[in-house]
Amino acid sequence: MKEGKLFKILASLLAFILVATFSYLSFSYSKTYRIATTTSIYDSGFLDFVTPAFEKKNNVKFNFISVGSGQAVKIFKNGDVDGIIIHEKSFLNELKKEKLINGYTAFVLNYFILVGPKDKKDLLKEVKSVQEAFALIRKNNFKFVSRADNSATYIREIEIWRLSKLKPDFEGYIKSGLGMGMSLNLANEKGAFILTDEATFYKMKDKLDSLDVVYQNPKEQVLTNIYYFAYSPKKAQLSKFASYLKSKEFKNLVNSFNQKFFKKEVYRVVK
Amino acid sequence: MLANVVISTLAVCIPSTFLAVLIGVSAGYFLKVKRFKYRKILIRIVYTLSGLPPVLAGLLIYILFSRKGPLGFLDMLFTKWAMIITQVILIVPIVMLYTLSGLKNIDKVLENLDYLNIKGRKRYTAIMKEYSKEIMYAIVLGLSRSISEVGGVLIVGGNIEGSTRILTTAIIFEITKGEFSNALLLGAALLAISFTFNTFLQILQGDVVD
C-alpha cells in the first residue's frame, strides 16, 4: 500500500473515533438522581446491591458519589446532589434546622467494633466497655489508627474518647487522614488498633491477616451505627425511595446481601 | 464492568486531548510567532501553569461548577464534561510549552512561505505539514498526561460507576477497598490502551523516533 493511502485511511479512522466519542458524550440518560453517600456503605457494595431493583421498577438511575460524611453534607448543602446517605445524626439535624431537608429515614444499621492485632487480643479480654478498651490502649501506648477526617466513624471515635474522659495524645496514636478501607490497611501493616464498622471489616477481612475483632458490644449505644437517607425537598420524587427503604422487598435484599457476602447478619434493617 | 470503565476513560481522554491540542498548538504558535506587549510574561505564566497540580485544577473547576459557583447553572459537576475541562486546563499549558520549543526554524519557514507568496489557508496547511511530527508529539504528550491523570478528575467527576468512573479513579477505588489484584488488572488495561494509541499514532506518522 502506498504511504499516502495508509495515511488517509488512518486519518479518517482518527476522525471517526473523535466523532464517535463526542456523540457518545452527548447521549443522555433517563431520570438521574445524584446521591452523596458515606464511603462505608458504598464501598461494601451494599448500595449497588439493593438499588437496582428500585431503579428498574421506577425507571430512574442513581449516581452515587462516595465521600466521607462531612464532605457528603457539604456537597448536599451546595445543592450539587439530590440526596444523601450518612451515618451521623447530628449532621442531619443541622440540615433539618436549615430547612434543607424535611426529615430523614433510618433504614439500616450495623455496629462499630474495635479491631486490633491478633497477638494483643487476649489483653483486652477483661475489658467491660469500649471506653475501658480505649483507656487500656492509651495506657500501654499501643498503636491506634485514627481516620482524623470529618467522617462519622471519626466523630464516633472522638465521642468515645470524650466518654472515657481521656485525650488521644499518646505516641502510638496515628492520624491517617484516609478512608475506612485504607485506614484498615494501614492498621494491618502497622499492627495497630482501629475503630471500624462491621461491614467494612468483614468485607475486607481476608486481606487483613494480622487484625481481629478485639472488642464488640451491640448493647452499647455509642457503638450503634445507623445509616440514614435524606433528600432535598425540591426532589420530592425521592420520597418513593425513602419508602422503598422501609419495604419488605428491601428487607429481603438486605438478607440476601448478608448471606452472600458475610454468611451472617451484619446489616440489620431498622424498624 | 471493565468494558464500561474503559469506554468512560476513552470518552474523557480523547476529547480532552483533542481540545487541548487544538487550543494548545494554536496558542503556542501565536505566542511563538507574534510579537506583542505582554508576550514574555505570558510565556512565564504558561511555564508556571505547565506544573499546575491536578488536584488544584480539580478544586478550581469544582468551585466553578458547583451549583453555588458562578457556572453552577450549567449542571456540569460530576459529569464527564467537568472531567474533560479539568484535563484540558492541565494539558493546554504543556502542549503550548512543547509548541514553543518545537517550532524551531519557524522564522525560516515563514520567510520561505513569504518568498513563495503562499497565503491564507494554504499557508497554515504548509506549516502544519512542516511540523506534523511535532504535532504528533503534542498529541502523544497530551494523551499520556490525560490518561494517567487522577487527582483532578476524581474531585470533579466523583467516581460514579457507569458514568465518571475511569481507569485511574477505579484504581484508587479498588485500593481503598484493599482489592489490590483488581487495581493491578485495571492498571494493565490502562497500559494496554496507552500502547494501542501510541502504536496507532506512530503508524499514522511514520515512526516518530526515526
CSV table of C-alpha atoms in Angstrom, one decimal:
chain,number,residue,atom,x,y,z
A,1,MET,CA,0.0,0.0,0.0
A,2,LYS,CA,1.2,3.5,-0.7
A,3,GLU,CA,2.1,5.6,2.2
A,4,GLY,CA,-0.4,8.3,1.3
A,5,LYS,CA,-3.3,5.9,1.1
A,6,LEU,CA,-2.5,4.4,4.5
A,7,PHE,CA,-2.3,7.9,5.9
A,8,LYS,CA,-5.7,8.7,4.5
A,9,ILE,CA,-7.3,5.6,6.0
A,10,LEU,CA,-5.8,6.2,9.4
A,11,ALA,CA,-6.7,9.8,9.4
A,12,SER,CA,-10.3,9.0,8.6
A,13,LEU,CA,-10.2,6.4,11.3
A,14,LEU,CA,-9.0,9.0,13.8
A,15,ALA,CA,-11.8,11.4,12.7
A,16,PHE,CA,-14.3,8.5,13.2
A,17,ILE,CA,-13.0,7.9,16.7
A,18,LEU,CA,-13.4,11.6,17.5
A,19,VAL,CA,-16.9,11.8,16.2
A,20,ALA,CA,-17.9,8.6,18.0
A,21,THR,CA,-16.6,9.8,21.4
A,22,PHE,CA,-18.3,13.2,21.1
A,23,SER,CA,-21.6,11.7,20.1
A,24,TYR,CA,-21.3,9.2,23.0
A,25,LEU,CA,-20.8,12.1,25.3
A,26,SER,CA,-23.9,14.0,24.2
A,27,PHE,CA,-26.0,10.8,24.8
A,28,SER,CA,-28.0,11.5,28.0
A,29,TYR,CA,-29.7,9.1,30.4
A,30,SER,CA,-33.3,9.0,31.6
A,31,LYS,CA,-34.1,10.5,35.0
A,32,THR,CA,-30.9,10.5,37.1
A,33,TYR,CA,-30.5,11.3,40.8
A,34,ARG,CA,-27.2,12.1,42.4
A,35,ILE,CA,-26.8,10.8,45.9
A,36,ALA,CA,-23.8,11.6,48.0
A,37,THR,CA,-23.0,8.6,50.3
A,38,THR,CA,-20.6,7.9,53.1
A,39,THR,CA,-17.8,5.6,51.9
A,40,SER,CA,-18.6,2.7,54.3
A,41,ILE,CA,-22.0,1.7,53.0
A,42,TYR,CA,-21.0,2.2,49.4
A,43,ASP,CA,-17.6,0.5,49.4
A,44,SER,CA,-19.1,-2.6,51.0
A,45,GLY,CA,-21.1,-3.0,47.8
A,46,PHE,CA,-24.4,-2.7,49.7
A,47,LEU,CA,-25.9,0.2,47.8
A,48,ASP,CA,-25.1,-1.2,44.4
A,49,PHE,CA,-26.8,-4.4,45.6
A,50,VAL,CA,-30.1,-3.0,46.9
A,51,THR,CA,-30.8,-0.2,44.5
A,52,PRO,CA,-31.1,-1.8,41.0
A,53,ALA,CA,-34.5,-3.3,41.8
A,54,PHE,CA,-35.8,0.1,42.7
A,55,GLU,CA,-34.2,1.8,39.7
A,56,LYS,CA,-35.7,-0.8,37.3
A,57,LYS,CA,-39.2,-0.5,38.7
A,58,ASN,CA,-39.3,3.3,38.7
A,59,ASN,CA,-37.2,3.9,35.6
A,60,VAL,CA,-34.7,6.1,37.4
A,61,LYS,CA,-30.9,5.9,37.8
A,62,PHE,CA,-28.9,6.7,40.9
A,63,ASN,CA,-25.4,8.1,40.6
A,64,PHE,CA,-23.6,7.5,43.9
A,65,ILE,CA,-20.8,9.8,44.9
A,66,SER,CA,-18.9,8.1,47.7
A,67,VAL,CA,-17.2,10.5,50.1
A,68,GLY,CA,-16.8,11.0,53.8
A,69,SER,CA,-19.9,12.0,55.8
A,70,GLY,CA,-18.6,15.5,56.3
A,71,GLN,CA,-17.9,16.1,52.6
A,72,ALA,CA,-21.3,14.5,51.7
A,73,VAL,CA,-23.1,17.0,53.8
A,74,LYS,CA,-21.0,19.9,52.3
A,75,ILE,CA,-21.9,18.9,48.7
A,76,PHE,CA,-25.5,18.4,49.6
A,77,LYS,CA,-25.6,21.9,51.2
A,78,ASN,CA,-24.2,23.3,47.9
A,79,GLY,CA,-27.0,21.7,46.0
A,80,ASP,CA,-24.7,19.5,43.9
A,81,VAL,CA,-26.5,16.3,44.9
A,82,ASP,CA,-30.2,15.5,45.3
A,83,GLY,CA,-29.9,13.2,48.4
A,84,ILE,CA,-27.5,11.9,51.0
A,85,ILE,CA,-26.9,8.7,52.8
A,86,ILE,CA,-24.9,9.2,56.0
A,87,HIS,CA,-24.5,7.7,59.5
A,88,GLU,CA,-24.1,10.8,61.6
A,89,LYS,CA,-27.4,12.1,63.0
A,90,SER,CA,-26.1,15.5,64.2
A,91,PHE,CA,-25.3,16.5,60.6
A,92,LEU,CA,-28.9,15.6,59.7
A,93,ASN,CA,-30.4,17.6,62.5
A,94,GLU,CA,-28.3,20.5,61.3
A,95,LEU,CA,-29.7,20.2,57.8
A,96,LYS,CA,-33.2,20.0,59.1
A,97,LYS,CA,-32.7,23.2,61.1
A,98,GLU,CA,-31.6,24.9,58.0
A,99,LYS,CA,-34.7,23.6,56.2
A,100,LEU,CA,-32.5,21.8,53.6
A,101,ILE,CA,-34.4,18.5,54.3
A,102,ASN,CA,-37.8,17.8,55.7
A,103,GLY,CA,-36.8,14.7,57.6
A,104,TYR,CA,-34.7,11.6,57.3
A,105,THR,CA,-35.2,7.8,57.1
A,106,ALA,CA,-33.2,5.5,59.3
A,107,PHE,CA,-33.0,2.3,57.2
A,108,VAL,CA,-30.1,0.0,58.1
A,109,LEU,CA,-27.7,-0.4,60.9
A,110,ASN,CA,-24.6,-2.3,61.9
A,111,TYR,CA,-22.2,-1.9,64.8
A,112,PHE,CA,-18.9,-0.2,65.4
A,113,ILE,CA,-16.3,-2.7,66.5
A,114,LEU,CA,-12.7,-2.3,67.8
A,115,VAL,CA,-10.2,-4.4,65.9
A,116,GLY,CA,-6.6,-4.8,66.6
A,117,PRO,CA,-3.5,-7.1,66.2
A,118,LYS,CA,-4.3,-10.8,66.8
A,119,ASP,CA,-1.5,-11.2,69.3
A,120,LYS,CA,-2.9,-8.5,71.6
A,121,LYS,CA,-6.4,-9.9,71.6
A,122,ASP,CA,-6.1,-11.6,75.0
A,123,LEU,CA,-5.0,-8.3,76.6
A,124,LEU,CA,-8.5,-6.9,76.2
A,125,LYS,CA,-10.4,-10.0,77.3
A,126,GLU,CA,-11.4,-8.5,80.7
A,127,VAL,CA,-12.5,-5.1,79.3
A,128,LYS,CA,-16.1,-4.2,80.0
A,129,SER,CA,-16.7,-1.2,77.8
A,130,VAL,CA,-15.2,0.4,74.7
A,131,GLN,CA,-14.1,3.3,76.8
A,132,GLU,CA,-12.1,0.9,79.0
A,133,ALA,CA,-10.6,-0.6,75.9
A,134,PHE,CA,-9.5,2.8,74.6
A,135,ALA,CA,-8.0,3.6,78.0
A,136,LEU,CA,-6.0,0.4,78.0
A,137,ILE,CA,-4.6,1.1,74.6
A,138,ARG,CA,-3.6,4.6,75.6
A,139,LYS,CA,-2.1,3.4,78.9
A,140,ASN,CA,0.1,0.9,77.1
A,141,ASN,CA,0.9,3.3,74.3
A,142,PHE,CA,-0.3,0.7,71.7
A,143,LYS,CA,-0.6,1.9,68.2
A,144,PHE,CA,-4.0,3.2,67.3
A,145,VAL,CA,-5.0,4.4,63.8
A,146,SER,CA,-7.5,7.3,63.8
A,147,ARG,CA,-9.0,8.4,60.5
A,148,ALA,CA,-8.8,12.0,61.7
A,149,ASP,CA,-11.1,13.2,58.9
A,150,ASN,CA,-14.6,14.6,59.1
A,151,SER,CA,-16.2,11.2,58.8
A,152,ALA,CA,-18.9,9.7,61.0
A,153,THR,CA,-16.6,7.0,62.2
A,154,TYR,CA,-14.1,9.6,63.4
A,155,ILE,CA,-16.8,11.6,65.1
A,156,ARG,CA,-17.8,8.5,66.9
A,157,GLU,CA,-14.2,7.7,67.9
A,158,ILE,CA,-13.8,11.2,69.4
A,159,GLU,CA,-17.1,10.7,71.3
A,160,ILE,CA,-15.7,7.5,72.8
A,161,TRP,CA,-12.5,9.4,73.9
A,162,ARG,CA,-14.8,12.1,75.4
A,163,LEU,CA,-16.8,9.5,77.3
A,164,SER,CA,-13.6,7.9,78.6
A,165,LYS,CA,-12.5,11.4,79.8
A,166,LEU,CA,-9.2,10.8,78.1
A,167,LYS,CA,-7.3,12.6,75.3
A,168,PRO,CA,-5.9,10.7,72.4
A,169,ASP,CA,-2.5,12.4,73.0
A,170,PHE,CA,-0.2,9.3,73.2
A,171,GLU,CA,2.7,8.5,71.0
A,172,GLY,CA,1.1,5.4,69.4
A,173,TYR,CA,-1.9,7.5,68.1
A,174,ILE,CA,-1.6,7.6,64.3
A,175,LYS,CA,-3.8,10.1,62.3
A,176,SER,CA,-4.2,8.6,58.9
A,177,GLY,CA,-6.5,11.1,57.1
A,178,LEU,CA,-7.6,8.2,54.9
A,179,GLY,CA,-10.9,6.5,54.2
A,180,MET,CA,-12.0,3.4,56.2
A,181,GLY,CA,-10.6,0.8,53.8
A,182,MET,CA,-7.2,2.5,53.5
A,183,SER,CA,-7.1,3.1,57.3
A,184,LEU,CA,-7.7,-0.6,57.9
A,185,ASN,CA,-4.9,-1.5,55.5
A,186,LEU,CA,-2.7,0.9,57.5
A,187,ALA,CA,-3.6,-0.6,60.8
A,188,ASN,CA,-3.0,-4.0,59.4
A,189,GLU,CA,0.5,-3.1,58.2
A,190,LYS,CA,1.4,-1.3,61.5
A,191,GLY,CA,-0.2,-3.8,63.9
A,192,ALA,CA,-2.4,-1.1,65.3
A,193,PHE,CA,-5.9,-0.9,66.8
A,194,ILE,CA,-8.7,0.9,65.0
A,195,LEU,CA,-12.4,1.6,65.3
A,196,THR,CA,-14.3,0.4,62.3
A,197,ASP,CA,-17.8,-0.7,61.2
A,198,GLU,CA,-18.6,-4.4,61.0
A,199,ALA,CA,-19.4,-4.3,57.3
A,200,THR,CA,-16.2,-2.8,56.1
A,201,PHE,CA,-14.1,-5.0,58.3
A,202,TYR,CA,-15.8,-8.3,57.4
A,203,LYS,CA,-15.8,-7.4,53.7
A,204,MET,CA,-12.0,-6.9,53.8
A,205,LYS,CA,-11.2,-9.5,56.5
A,206,ASP,CA,-9.3,-11.9,54.3
A,207,LYS,CA,-6.9,-9.1,53.3
A,208,LEU,CA,-6.3,-8.0,56.9
A,209,ASP,CA,-4.4,-11.0,58.1
A,210,SER,CA,-3.0,-9.5,61.3
A,211,LEU,CA,-6.2,-8.0,62.6
A,212,ASP,CA,-9.1,-9.4,64.5
A,213,VAL,CA,-12.1,-8.2,66.4
A,214,VAL,CA,-10.9,-7.3,70.0
A,215,TYR,CA,-14.0,-5.7,71.4
A,216,GLN,CA,-17.6,-5.6,70.4
A,217,ASN,CA,-20.9,-5.0,72.2
A,218,PRO,CA,-24.2,-4.4,70.4
A,219,LYS,CA,-25.7,-3.2,73.6
A,220,GLU,CA,-23.5,-0.1,73.9
A,221,GLN,CA,-25.3,2.9,72.4
A,222,VAL,CA,-22.1,4.5,71.3
A,223,LEU,CA,-21.3,1.5,69.1
A,224,THR,CA,-24.5,1.5,67.2
A,225,ASN,CA,-24.1,2.7,63.6
A,226,ILE,CA,-27.3,3.7,61.9
A,227,TYR,CA,-27.5,4.8,58.3
A,228,TYR,CA,-30.0,7.5,57.2
A,229,PHE,CA,-31.3,8.6,53.9
A,230,ALA,CA,-32.4,12.2,53.3
A,231,TYR,CA,-33.3,14.2,50.2
A,232,SER,CA,-33.8,17.7,49.1
A,233,PRO,CA,-37.5,18.9,49.3
A,234,LYS,CA,-37.0,20.1,45.7
A,235,LYS,CA,-36.7,16.4,44.7
A,236,ALA,CA,-40.0,15.2,46.2
A,237,GLN,CA,-40.0,12.2,43.9
A,238,LEU,CA,-37.2,10.7,46.1
A,239,SER,CA,-39.8,10.1,48.8
A,240,LYS,CA,-40.6,6.9,46.8
A,241,PHE,CA,-37.0,5.7,47.5
A,242,ALA,CA,-37.4,6.6,51.2
A,243,SER,CA,-40.5,4.3,51.4
A,244,TYR,CA,-38.7,1.6,49.4
A,245,LEU,CA,-36.1,1.6,52.1
A,246,LYS,CA,-38.8,0.5,54.5
A,247,SER,CA,-40.4,-2.1,52.3
A,248,LYS,CA,-40.4,-5.9,52.6
A,249,GLU,CA,-38.6,-6.1,49.2
A,250,PHE,CA,-35.7,-4.1,50.6
A,251,LYS,CA,-35.6,-6.2,53.8
A,252,ASN,CA,-35.3,-9.3,51.7
A,253,LEU,CA,-32.4,-7.8,49.7
A,254,VAL,CA,-30.6,-6.9,52.9
A,255,ASN,CA,-30.9,-10.6,54.0
A,256,SER,CA,-29.6,-11.9,50.7
A,257,PHE,CA,-26.7,-9.4,50.8
A,258,ASN,CA,-25.7,-10.6,54.3
A,259,GLN,CA,-25.9,-14.2,53.2
A,260,LYS,CA,-24.0,-13.7,50.0
A,261,PHE,CA,-21.1,-11.7,51.4
A,262,PHE,CA,-20.9,-12.3,55.1
A,263,LYS,CA,-22.7,-15.5,55.8
A,264,LYS,CA,-24.1,-13.8,58.9
A,265,GLU,CA,-26.2,-10.9,59.9
A,266,VAL,CA,-24.2,-7.7,59.5
A,267,TYR,CA,-26.6,-5.1,58.1
A,268,ARG,CA,-29.8,-5.1,60.1
A,269,VAL,CA,-33.0,-3.4,58.9
A,270,VAL,CA,-34.1,-0.5,61.1
A,271,LYS,CA,-37.7,-0.8,62.2
B,1,MET,CA,-17.7,-3.6,34.3
B,2,LEU,CA,-14.2,-3.3,32.9
B,3,ALA,CA,-15.6,-2.5,29.5
B,4,ASN,CA,-17.7,0.3,30.9
B,5,VAL,CA,-14.7,1.8,32.7
B,6,VAL,CA,-12.6,1.6,29.5
B,7,ILE,CA,-15.3,3.3,27.4
B,8,SER,CA,-15.6,6.1,30.0
B,9,THR,CA,-11.9,6.5,30.0
B,10,LEU,CA,-11.8,6.9,26.2
B,11,ALA,CA,-14.8,9.2,26.3
B,12,VAL,CA,-12.9,11.5,28.6
B,13,CYS,CA,-9.3,11.3,27.3
B,14,ILE,CA,-9.9,11.5,23.6
B,15,PRO,CA,-12.0,14.7,23.6
B,16,SER,CA,-9.7,16.3,26.3
B,17,THR,CA,-6.6,15.6,24.3
B,18,PHE,CA,-8.2,16.7,21.0
B,19,LEU,CA,-9.4,20.0,22.5
B,20,ALA,CA,-6.2,20.6,24.4
B,21,VAL,CA,-4.0,20.0,21.3
B,22,LEU,CA,-6.3,22.2,19.2
B,23,ILE,CA,-6.1,25.1,21.7
B,24,GLY,CA,-2.5,24.5,22.9
B,25,VAL,CA,-0.9,24.2,19.4
B,26,SER,CA,-2.6,27.3,18.1
B,27,ALA,CA,-2.0,29.3,21.2
B,28,GLY,CA,1.6,28.1,21.3
B,29,TYR,CA,2.1,29.1,17.6
B,30,PHE,CA,0.6,32.5,18.3
B,31,LEU,CA,2.9,33.0,21.2
B,32,LYS,CA,5.9,31.9,19.3
B,33,VAL,CA,5.3,33.9,16.1
B,34,LYS,CA,3.5,37.1,17.1
B,35,ARG,CA,5.2,39.9,19.0
B,36,PHE,CA,3.1,41.8,21.5
B,37,LYS,CA,3.3,43.7,24.7
B,38,TYR,CA,2.9,41.1,27.4
B,39,ARG,CA,4.4,38.2,25.5
B,40,LYS,CA,7.2,37.5,27.9
B,41,ILE,CA,5.1,37.5,31.0
B,42,LEU,CA,2.5,35.3,29.2
B,43,ILE,CA,5.2,32.8,28.4
B,44,ARG,CA,6.3,32.8,32.0
B,45,ILE,CA,2.7,32.1,33.1
B,46,VAL,CA,2.5,29.2,30.6
B,47,TYR,CA,5.7,27.8,32.1
B,48,THR,CA,4.1,28.1,35.6
B,49,LEU,CA,0.8,26.5,34.6
B,50,SER,CA,2.5,23.6,33.0
B,51,GLY,CA,3.3,22.5,36.5
B,52,LEU,CA,-0.2,23.0,37.8
B,53,PRO,CA,-1.1,20.3,40.3
B,54,PRO,CA,-4.1,18.3,39.1
B,55,VAL,CA,-5.8,18.5,42.5
B,56,LEU,CA,-5.6,22.3,42.3
B,57,ALA,CA,-7.2,22.3,38.8
B,58,GLY,CA,-9.8,19.9,40.1
B,59,LEU,CA,-10.6,22.2,43.1
B,60,LEU,CA,-10.9,25.3,40.9
B,61,ILE,CA,-13.2,23.5,38.4
B,62,TYR,CA,-15.2,22.1,41.3
B,63,ILE,CA,-15.8,25.5,42.8
B,64,LEU,CA,-16.6,27.0,39.4
B,65,PHE,CA,-19.2,24.3,38.5
B,66,SER,CA,-20.7,23.7,42.0
B,67,ARG,CA,-24.4,24.9,42.0
B,68,LYS,CA,-23.4,27.7,44.3
B,69,GLY,CA,-20.5,28.6,42.0
B,70,PRO,CA,-20.6,31.0,39.0
B,71,LEU,CA,-21.2,28.3,36.4
B,72,GLY,CA,-23.4,26.2,38.6
B,73,PHE,CA,-26.4,26.7,36.4
B,74,LEU,CA,-24.7,24.5,33.7
B,75,ASP,CA,-25.2,21.5,36.0
B,76,MET,CA,-21.9,20.0,34.8
B,77,LEU,CA,-20.3,19.0,38.1
B,78,PHE,CA,-19.9,15.2,38.5
B,79,THR,CA,-20.2,14.7,34.7
B,80,LYS,CA,-17.6,13.8,32.1
B,81,TRP,CA,-17.6,17.3,30.8
B,82,ALA,CA,-16.2,18.6,34.1
B,83,MET,CA,-13.5,16.0,33.8
B,84,ILE,CA,-12.7,17.0,30.2
B,85,ILE,CA,-12.5,20.6,31.1
B,86,THR,CA,-10.2,19.9,34.1
B,87,GLN,CA,-7.9,17.8,31.8
B,88,VAL,CA,-7.9,20.5,29.1
B,89,ILE,CA,-6.7,23.0,31.6
B,90,LEU,CA,-3.9,20.7,32.7
B,91,ILE,CA,-2.8,19.7,29.2
B,92,VAL,CA,-3.0,23.1,27.3
B,93,PRO,CA,0.0,24.7,29.0
B,94,ILE,CA,2.1,21.6,28.5
B,95,VAL,CA,1.2,21.5,24.8
B,96,MET,CA,1.9,25.2,24.5
B,97,LEU,CA,5.2,24.8,26.1
B,98,TYR,CA,6.1,22.0,23.8
B,99,THR,CA,4.9,24.0,20.7
B,100,LEU,CA,7.1,26.9,21.8
B,101,SER,CA,10.2,24.8,21.8
B,102,GLY,CA,9.0,22.5,18.9
B,103,LEU,CA,8.6,25.3,16.4
B,104,LYS,CA,12.4,25.9,15.8
B,105,ASN,CA,13.3,27.4,12.5
B,106,ILE,CA,9.8,28.7,12.2
B,107,ASP,CA,11.2,32.1,11.1
B,108,LYS,CA,12.9,30.5,8.1
B,109,VAL,CA,9.8,28.5,7.2
B,110,LEU,CA,7.7,31.7,7.3
B,111,GLU,CA,10.3,33.5,5.2
B,112,ASN,CA,10.2,30.8,2.6
B,113,LEU,CA,6.4,31.0,2.6
B,114,ASP,CA,6.6,34.7,2.1
B,115,TYR,CA,9.1,34.3,-0.7
B,116,LEU,CA,6.8,31.8,-2.4
B,117,ASN,CA,3.8,34.1,-1.7
B,118,ILE,CA,1.7,31.4,-0.1
B,119,LYS,CA,-1.1,33.0,1.9
B,120,GLY,CA,-4.3,32.1,3.8
B,121,ARG,CA,-5.3,28.6,4.5
B,122,LYS,CA,-2.6,27.2,2.3
B,123,ARG,CA,0.0,28.8,4.5
B,124,TYR,CA,-1.3,27.1,7.6
B,125,THR,CA,-1.6,23.8,5.9
B,126,ALA,CA,2.0,24.1,4.8
B,127,ILE,CA,3.1,25.0,8.3
B,128,MET,CA,1.2,22.0,9.7
B,129,LYS,CA,2.8,19.7,7.2
B,130,GLU,CA,6.3,21.0,8.0
B,131,TYR,CA,5.7,20.4,11.7
B,132,SER,CA,3.5,17.3,11.6
B,133,LYS,CA,6.0,15.4,13.7
B,134,GLU,CA,5.9,18.0,16.4
B,135,ILE,CA,2.1,18.0,16.3
B,136,MET,CA,2.1,14.2,16.7
B,137,TYR,CA,4.4,14.5,19.7
B,138,ALA,CA,2.0,17.1,21.2
B,139,ILE,CA,-0.9,14.6,20.8
B,140,VAL,CA,1.1,11.8,22.4
B,141,LEU,CA,2.1,14.2,25.2
B,142,GLY,CA,-1.5,15.2,25.8
B,143,LEU,CA,-2.9,11.8,25.6
B,144,SER,CA,-0.4,10.3,28.1
B,145,ARG,CA,-1.0,13.2,30.5
B,146,SER,CA,-4.8,12.8,30.2
B,147,ILE,CA,-4.8,9.1,30.6
B,148,SER,CA,-2.6,9.0,33.6
B,149,GLU,CA,-4.2,11.9,35.5
B,150,VAL,CA,-6.3,11.0,38.5
B,151,GLY,CA,-6.4,13.8,41.2
B,152,GLY,CA,-8.4,16.3,39.3
B,153,VAL,CA,-10.9,14.0,37.6
B,154,LEU,CA,-11.6,12.3,40.9
B,155,ILE,CA,-12.6,15.6,42.5
B,156,VAL,CA,-14.8,16.9,39.7
B,157,GLY,CA,-16.1,13.5,38.4
B,158,GLY,CA,-17.0,11.9,41.7
B,159,ASN,CA,-16.0,8.4,40.6
B,160,ILE,CA,-19.6,7.5,39.7
B,161,GLU,CA,-20.0,3.9,38.5
B,162,GLY,CA,-21.0,3.7,34.9
B,163,SER,CA,-20.5,7.4,34.3
B,164,THR,CA,-17.5,9.2,35.7
B,165,ARG,CA,-15.5,6.1,36.8
B,166,ILE,CA,-12.5,5.9,34.6
B,167,LEU,CA,-9.5,3.6,34.8
B,168,THR,CA,-7.4,5.8,37.1
B,169,THR,CA,-10.1,6.6,39.6
B,170,ALA,CA,-11.2,3.0,39.5
B,171,ILE,CA,-7.7,2.0,40.5
B,172,ILE,CA,-7.8,4.4,43.5
B,173,PHE,CA,-11.3,3.0,44.4
B,174,GLU,CA,-10.0,-0.6,44.4
B,175,ILE,CA,-7.0,0.3,46.5
B,176,THR,CA,-9.3,1.9,49.1
B,177,LYS,CA,-11.1,-1.4,49.3
B,178,GLY,CA,-7.8,-3.3,49.6
B,179,GLU,CA,-8.5,-5.1,46.3
B,180,PHE,CA,-5.0,-4.8,45.0
B,181,SER,CA,-5.3,-7.5,42.3
B,182,ASN,CA,-8.3,-5.7,40.8
B,183,ALA,CA,-6.3,-2.5,40.9
B,184,LEU,CA,-3.4,-4.2,39.1
B,185,LEU,CA,-5.8,-5.5,36.4
B,186,LEU,CA,-7.1,-2.0,35.8
B,187,GLY,CA,-3.5,-0.7,35.6
B,188,ALA,CA,-2.7,-3.3,32.9
B,189,ALA,CA,-5.8,-2.2,30.9
B,190,LEU,CA,-4.5,1.4,31.2
B,191,LEU,CA,-1.1,0.5,29.8
B,192,ALA,CA,-2.7,-1.5,27.0
B,193,ILE,CA,-4.8,1.5,25.9
B,194,SER,CA,-1.7,3.7,26.1
B,195,PHE,CA,0.2,1.2,24.0
B,196,THR,CA,-2.6,0.9,21.4
B,197,PHE,CA,-2.8,4.6,21.0
B,198,ASN,CA,0.9,5.1,20.7
B,199,THR,CA,1.2,2.4,18.1
B,200,PHE,CA,-1.7,3.9,16.2
B,201,LEU,CA,-0.2,7.3,16.2
B,202,GLN,CA,3.2,6.1,15.2
B,203,ILE,CA,1.8,4.3,12.2
B,204,LEU,CA,-0.1,7.4,11.3
B,205,GLN,CA,3.0,9.5,11.3
B,206,GLY,CA,5.6,7.0,10.3
B,207,ASP,CA,7.9,6.2,13.2
B,208,VAL,CA,8.3,9.4,15.2
B,209,VAL,CA,11.6,8.3,16.7
B,210,ASP,CA,13.2,7.7,13.3
